[in-house]
Amino acid sequence: MIDALINTFALSNLDPWWRTVVSESLAGKTISTLHKSALLNVPAVGSILQNLAFAAVALLFGILAAPWFADDKNVLALMTSAAAGLWLLGYLLHGKEERRASGVDITVWLFLAINVIATASSHYLAASLHGLQKLVVYIIAYFLFTAVFQQSTKRKYVVLGLLFLCAIAVSLHGFYQYHIHVAPLATWEDPTVESGGTRIYGTLKNPNLLAGYLISIAPIACGFGIAGLVRKNYLVAAFGLVTAAMVSVATIFTGCRGAYIGLFFGLGTIIFMLFASLWKTQPSRRIWLAIGCLVLPVLAILAMHFAVPGFDQRVSSIFVGGEHSSNAYRMYVWRASINMFKDNWWLGVGPGNQAFVLAYGLYMKSGFDALGTYCVPLEVGVEAGVIAILSFAALIVALFARGHKCFWLANVEPGERWLAGGAVAALMAMMVQGIADTVFYRPQVQFIFWLLVAILVTSQQKQKESD
């Protein structure tokens, strides 16, 4: 009963049907006809192009947080589009890689389709087209990432390894900023509620954006490290766990309160998976596991209390409501955004922050301008309406269900199992922070989101290569 329910939520039962639909569609038949053409039968060249596409994906995550891309995102979009073009051309030239459609694709296509309709119906067509253009790049990234990861789990390790190296470099830069007490680039604290403290922003020029980039890396790095342990590859294990520790500390130093909550839920999820797995497989150690569940959180809280000045104030300021200026600001933006959604609940005002800004002026309270709703579910609804919320929610539910199935139900290789567990925990961290912030829409966060999606979508699929 539970297994059937999980399969339903994971959309796994739709995989065979959706593959038939795709193959019988006009686009599917056209690509298949071109693929079978003898004129394009150059498999060696095709495979080289597809390997170059994978190399571009790996490079993308190795440079994602580079300072040049804090403001200029065009290069990242061009890299992604070019890599997708290389992979598709390689497929047409009979390269050895082939992407297998998944039931999760349905939710992605539905989300894209409703955003296209929202763009066409928007009063702010030019601004909405700009937002739709960015969404199309991310959807292309989803299909590209799933295509390259279906070939081998080893590719996931390579891409994650480069992502971790980039995160370590950014964290070290942040540690240096914390050491020299770097001056803020803007007013980020409320002096009436908390004393001023150092908030690092790394290479991304904004502590909240840096936190959004880091919080999902910490849980997936934990999963990566545990995967190394179960595979008895202790170098991989050390690399993953050290990355998780460094990234977690750097996240604390950002002072981002939403990230604190997200990190708590993300690391809590992967640690719960570890304790639950050990509880099931090693009953003789349950007493020590129970003690660890009680002692470790206390030690972590004490470490933050004594090691990070102002940490207690930042955490407590979450619960003071409108007494903190940042809280009050968000509340005003939420109220205005909810009114925007009520008036545009069917198709929204159009995708992207440019359309949002144009519409928000009609609802905002004077002095509380904003570039977004500071709440991801609300942002989805404001931009593209209720169907967009439902399709995005269906995507998230399907991902959590696939992660659950891979971790607990499916007969999956242990390393793959823990990568899926880490991806679920990372997604949890990202979604929790998204309740009170919209850095989710920045490319440094959005590309990681689609990376997590691709890891989970391909976690149960049989790999072409032996791992």
Coordinates of C-alpha atoms in Angstrom, one line a residue, residues 73-397:
K73 CA 24.6 35.9 -15.9
N74 CA 24.8 35.8 -19.7
V75 CA 27.9 33.6 -19.8
L76 CA 26.2 30.9 -17.6
A77 CA 23.2 30.9 -19.9
L78 CA 25.3 30.7 -23.0
M79 CA 27.3 27.8 -21.5
T80 CA 24.2 25.9 -20.7
S81 CA 22.6 26.4 -24.1
A82 CA 25.8 25.6 -25.9
A83 CA 26.3 22.4 -23.9
A84 CA 22.7 21.3 -24.6
G85 CA 23.2 22.0 -28.3
L86 CA 26.4 20.0 -28.3
W87 CA 24.7 17.0 -26.6
L88 CA 21.7 17.1 -29.0
L89 CA 24.0 17.4 -32.1
G90 CA 26.0 14.5 -30.7
Y91 CA 22.9 12.4 -30.4
L92 CA 21.9 13.2 -34.0
L93 CA 25.3 12.1 -35.1
H94 CA 24.7 8.7 -33.4
G95 CA 26.6 9.4 -30.2
K96 CA 26.3 6.6 -27.6
E97 CA 24.3 8.6 -25.1
E98 CA 20.5 8.7 -25.2
R99 CA 18.1 10.4 -22.8
R100 CA 15.2 8.4 -21.4
A101 CA 12.1 10.4 -20.6
S102 CA 10.7 10.4 -17.1
G103 CA 7.3 11.0 -15.6
V104 CA 8.8 14.0 -13.7
D105 CA 9.3 15.6 -17.2
I106 CA 5.5 16.1 -17.2
T107 CA 5.6 18.5 -14.3
V108 CA 8.5 20.4 -15.8
W109 CA 6.7 20.8 -19.2
L110 CA 3.5 21.8 -17.4
F111 CA 5.3 24.4 -15.4
L112 CA 7.0 25.8 -18.6
A113 CA 3.7 25.7 -20.5
I114 CA 1.8 27.7 -17.9
N115 CA 4.6 30.3 -17.8
V116 CA 4.4 30.6 -21.6
I117 CA 0.6 31.2 -21.3
A118 CA 1.2 33.7 -18.5
T119 CA 3.7 35.6 -20.6
A120 CA 1.3 35.7 -23.6
S121 CA -1.5 37.0 -21.4
S122 CA 0.6 39.5 -19.3
H123 CA 0.0 43.2 -19.4
Y124 CA 3.8 43.5 -19.3
L125 CA 4.7 41.4 -22.3
A126 CA 8.3 42.7 -22.9
A127 CA 9.2 42.3 -19.2
S128 CA 7.6 38.8 -19.1
L129 CA 9.4 37.7 -22.2
H130 CA 12.7 38.5 -20.4
G131 CA 11.6 36.4 -17.4
L132 CA 10.4 33.6 -19.7
Q133 CA 13.8 33.6 -21.4
K134 CA 15.6 32.9 -18.1
L135 CA 13.1 30.1 -17.3
V136 CA 13.7 28.4 -20.6
V137 CA 17.5 28.4 -19.9
Y138 CA 16.8 26.6 -16.6
I139 CA 14.4 24.1 -18.3
I140 CA 17.1 23.4 -20.9
A141 CA 19.5 22.8 -18.0
Y142 CA 17.2 20.2 -16.5
F143 CA 17.0 18.2 -19.7
L144 CA 20.8 18.5 -20.2
F145 CA 21.7 17.5 -16.6
T146 CA 19.4 14.5 -16.7
A147 CA 20.8 13.4 -20.1
V148 CA 24.4 13.4 -18.9
F149 CA 23.7 11.8 -15.5
Q150 CA 21.8 8.9 -17.0
Q151 CA 25.0 7.6 -18.5
S152 CA 26.9 7.0 -15.3
T153 CA 26.8 7.8 -11.5
K154 CA 30.5 8.6 -11.8
R155 CA 29.5 11.8 -13.6
K156 CA 27.5 12.9 -10.6
Y157 CA 30.6 12.5 -8.4
V158 CA 32.7 14.6 -10.9
V159 CA 30.2 17.4 -11.1
L160 CA 29.6 17.5 -7.3
G161 CA 33.3 17.4 -6.7
L162 CA 33.8 20.5 -8.8
L163 CA 30.9 22.2 -7.1
F164 CA 32.4 21.4 -3.7
L165 CA 35.8 22.7 -4.7
C166 CA 34.2 26.0 -5.8
A167 CA 32.2 26.1 -2.5
I168 CA 35.4 25.5 -0.5
A169 CA 37.1 28.4 -2.3
V170 CA 34.2 30.7 -1.6
S171 CA 34.0 29.6 2.0
L172 CA 37.7 30.3 2.5
H173 CA 37.3 33.7 1.0
G174 CA 34.4 34.2 3.4
F175 CA 36.5 33.1 6.4
Y176 CA 39.0 35.8 5.4
Q177 CA 36.3 38.4 5.3
Y178 CA 35.1 37.3 8.7
H179 CA 38.7 37.5 10.0
I180 CA 39.2 41.1 8.8
H181 CA 35.7 42.1 9.8
V182 CA 34.8 43.1 6.3
A183 CA 32.6 46.2 6.0
P184 CA 29.0 45.6 4.8
L185 CA 28.0 46.6 1.3
A186 CA 24.6 47.6 2.6
T187 CA 22.7 48.0 5.9
W188 CA 21.8 44.4 6.8
E189 CA 21.0 44.6 10.5
D190 CA 18.5 46.4 12.6
P191 CA 20.6 48.3 15.2
T192 CA 17.5 48.7 17.5
V193 CA 17.2 44.9 17.9
E194 CA 20.8 43.6 17.5
S195 CA 24.3 44.8 17.7
G196 CA 26.3 45.1 14.5
G197 CA 28.3 42.1 13.5
T198 CA 30.4 40.8 10.5
R199 CA 28.4 39.2 7.8
I200 CA 30.4 37.6 5.0
Y201 CA 29.2 37.8 1.4
G202 CA 32.1 36.0 -0.3
T203 CA 32.3 36.5 -4.1
L204 CA 28.6 37.1 -4.5
K205 CA 28.3 40.6 -2.9
N206 CA 25.3 39.6 -0.8
P207 CA 25.2 37.5 2.4
N208 CA 21.7 36.1 1.7
L209 CA 22.7 35.1 -1.8
L210 CA 25.9 33.5 -0.5
A211 CA 23.8 31.6 2.1
G212 CA 21.4 30.5 -0.6
Y213 CA 24.3 29.1 -2.6
L214 CA 25.9 27.3 0.4
I215 CA 22.9 25.8 2.3
S216 CA 22.1 23.2 -0.3
I217 CA 25.8 22.2 -0.7
A218 CA 26.2 21.3 3.0
P219 CA 23.6 18.4 3.0
I220 CA 24.5 17.0 -0.4
A221 CA 28.2 17.1 0.7
C222 CA 27.2 15.1 3.7
G223 CA 25.5 12.6 1.5
F224 CA 28.6 12.5 -0.8
G225 CA 30.8 11.9 2.2
I226 CA 28.6 9.1 3.6
A227 CA 28.5 7.5 0.1
G228 CA 32.3 7.5 0.2
L229 CA 32.2 5.7 3.6
V230 CA 29.8 3.0 2.4
R231 CA 32.0 2.5 -0.7
K232 CA 35.0 2.4 1.6
N233 CA 36.6 5.2 -0.4
Y234 CA 37.8 7.3 2.6
L235 CA 39.4 10.1 0.5
V236 CA 36.0 10.8 -1.1
A237 CA 34.4 10.5 2.4
A238 CA 36.8 13.0 3.9
F239 CA 36.4 15.4 1.0
G240 CA 32.6 15.4 1.3
L241 CA 32.4 15.7 5.1
V242 CA 35.1 18.4 5.3
T243 CA 33.2 20.4 2.6
A244 CA 30.0 20.0 4.6
A245 CA 31.7 21.3 7.7
M246 CA 33.3 24.3 6.0
V247 CA 30.2 25.3 4.1
S248 CA 28.1 25.0 7.2
V249 CA 30.4 27.4 9.2
A250 CA 30.5 29.8 6.3
T251 CA 26.7 29.8 6.2
I252 CA 26.5 30.7 9.8
F253 CA 28.9 33.6 9.2
T254 CA 26.6 35.0 6.5
G255 CA 24.1 35.9 9.3
C256 CA 21.2 35.0 7.0
R257 CA 18.4 34.0 9.3
G258 CA 16.4 32.1 6.6
A259 CA 19.5 30.1 5.8
Y260 CA 19.9 29.2 9.5
I261 CA 16.5 27.6 9.4
G262 CA 17.2 26.0 6.0
L263 CA 20.5 24.6 7.2
F264 CA 18.9 23.2 10.3
F265 CA 16.3 21.4 8.3
G266 CA 18.7 20.3 5.6
L267 CA 21.4 18.9 7.9
G268 CA 18.7 17.6 10.2
T269 CA 17.2 15.6 7.3
I270 CA 20.4 13.9 6.3
I271 CA 21.4 13.2 9.9
F272 CA 18.0 11.7 10.5
M273 CA 18.5 9.5 7.5
L274 CA 21.8 8.4 8.8
F275 CA 20.5 7.7 12.3
A276 CA 17.4 5.9 11.0
S277 CA 19.5 3.7 8.7
L278 CA 21.9 2.8 11.5
W279 CA 19.0 2.2 13.9
K280 CA 17.6 -0.3 11.4
T281 CA 20.9 -2.1 10.5
Q282 CA 22.8 -1.9 13.8
P283 CA 20.3 -2.5 16.7
S284 CA 23.2 -3.2 19.1
R285 CA 24.2 0.5 18.9
R286 CA 20.8 2.0 19.5
I287 CA 21.7 3.3 22.9
W288 CA 24.6 5.3 21.5
L289 CA 22.5 6.6 18.7
A290 CA 19.9 7.8 21.1
I291 CA 22.6 9.6 23.2
G292 CA 24.0 11.1 20.0
C293 CA 20.6 12.5 19.1
L294 CA 20.4 14.3 22.4
V295 CA 24.0 15.4 22.8
L296 CA 25.1 16.5 19.3
P297 CA 22.4 19.3 18.8
V298 CA 23.3 20.7 22.2
L299 CA 27.0 20.7 21.4
A300 CA 26.3 22.4 18.0
I301 CA 24.2 25.1 19.7
L302 CA 26.8 25.7 22.3
A303 CA 29.6 25.9 19.7
M304 CA 27.6 28.6 17.8
H305 CA 26.9 30.5 21.0
F306 CA 30.5 30.8 22.1
A307 CA 32.2 30.9 18.7
V308 CA 30.0 33.3 16.7
P309 CA 29.3 36.7 18.4
G310 CA 25.8 37.9 17.7
F311 CA 24.6 34.5 16.6
D312 CA 22.0 34.4 19.5
Q313 CA 20.7 37.8 18.5
R314 CA 20.3 36.9 14.9
V315 CA 18.4 33.8 15.8
S316 CA 16.2 35.5 18.4
S317 CA 15.4 38.3 16.0
I318 CA 13.5 35.8 13.8
F319 CA 10.8 35.6 16.5
V320 CA 10.3 39.3 17.3
G321 CA 7.9 39.9 14.5
G322 CA 7.6 43.4 13.2
E323 CA 9.9 44.8 15.8
H324 CA 12.8 43.9 13.5
S325 CA 12.9 46.2 10.4
S326 CA 13.7 43.3 8.1
N327 CA 10.8 41.2 9.4
A328 CA 8.5 44.2 9.1
Y329 CA 9.7 44.9 5.5
R330 CA 9.0 41.3 4.5
M331 CA 5.5 41.4 6.0
Y332 CA 4.6 44.5 4.0
V333 CA 5.9 42.9 0.8
W334 CA 4.0 39.7 1.6
R335 CA 0.8 41.6 2.1
A336 CA 1.1 43.5 -1.1
S337 CA 2.1 40.3 -3.0
I338 CA -0.9 38.4 -1.6
N339 CA -3.1 41.2 -2.9
M340 CA -1.4 40.9 -6.3
F341 CA -2.0 37.2 -6.3
K342 CA -5.7 37.6 -5.4
D343 CA -6.2 40.0 -8.4
N344 CA -4.2 37.8 -10.8
W345 CA -4.7 34.3 -9.3
W346 CA -5.4 32.5 -12.6
L347 CA -2.4 33.4 -14.8
G348 CA -0.3 35.9 -12.7
V349 CA 1.3 39.1 -13.8
G350 CA 4.0 37.4 -15.9
P351 CA 7.3 35.6 -15.3
G352 CA 10.4 37.3 -14.0
N353 CA 11.3 40.1 -11.6
Q354 CA 10.9 42.8 -14.2
A355 CA 7.2 42.1 -14.6
F356 CA 6.8 41.8 -10.9
V357 CA 8.3 45.3 -10.3
L358 CA 6.0 46.8 -12.8
A359 CA 2.9 45.3 -11.2
Y360 CA 4.1 45.7 -7.6
G361 CA 4.0 49.4 -7.9
L362 CA 0.2 49.2 -7.9
Y363 CA 0.1 47.4 -4.6
M364 CA 3.1 48.5 -2.6
K365 CA 3.1 50.6 0.5
S366 CA 5.2 53.7 0.0
G367 CA 8.8 53.1 1.0
F368 CA 8.7 49.3 0.7
D369 CA 9.7 48.7 -2.9
A370 CA 10.8 45.1 -3.8
L371 CA 12.2 43.0 -6.6
G372 CA 10.3 39.9 -5.5
T373 CA 7.8 38.5 -3.0
Y374 CA 10.5 37.2 -0.6
C375 CA 8.6 33.8 -0.7
V376 CA 9.1 31.3 -3.4
P377 CA 5.6 29.7 -3.5
L378 CA 4.1 33.2 -3.5
E379 CA 6.5 34.3 -6.2
V380 CA 5.4 31.3 -8.4
G381 CA 1.8 32.2 -7.9
V382 CA 2.2 35.9 -8.5
E383 CA 4.2 35.3 -11.7
A384 CA 2.1 32.6 -13.3
G385 CA -1.0 31.8 -11.2
V386 CA -2.4 28.9 -9.3
I387 CA -1.7 26.2 -12.0
A388 CA 2.0 27.1 -11.8
I389 CA 1.9 26.7 -8.0
L390 CA 0.3 23.2 -8.5
S391 CA 2.7 22.1 -11.1
F392 CA 5.7 23.3 -9.1
A393 CA 4.3 21.6 -6.0
A394 CA 3.8 18.4 -8.0
L395 CA 7.5 18.6 -9.1
I396 CA 8.7 18.9 -5.5
V397 CA 6.5 16.1 -4.2

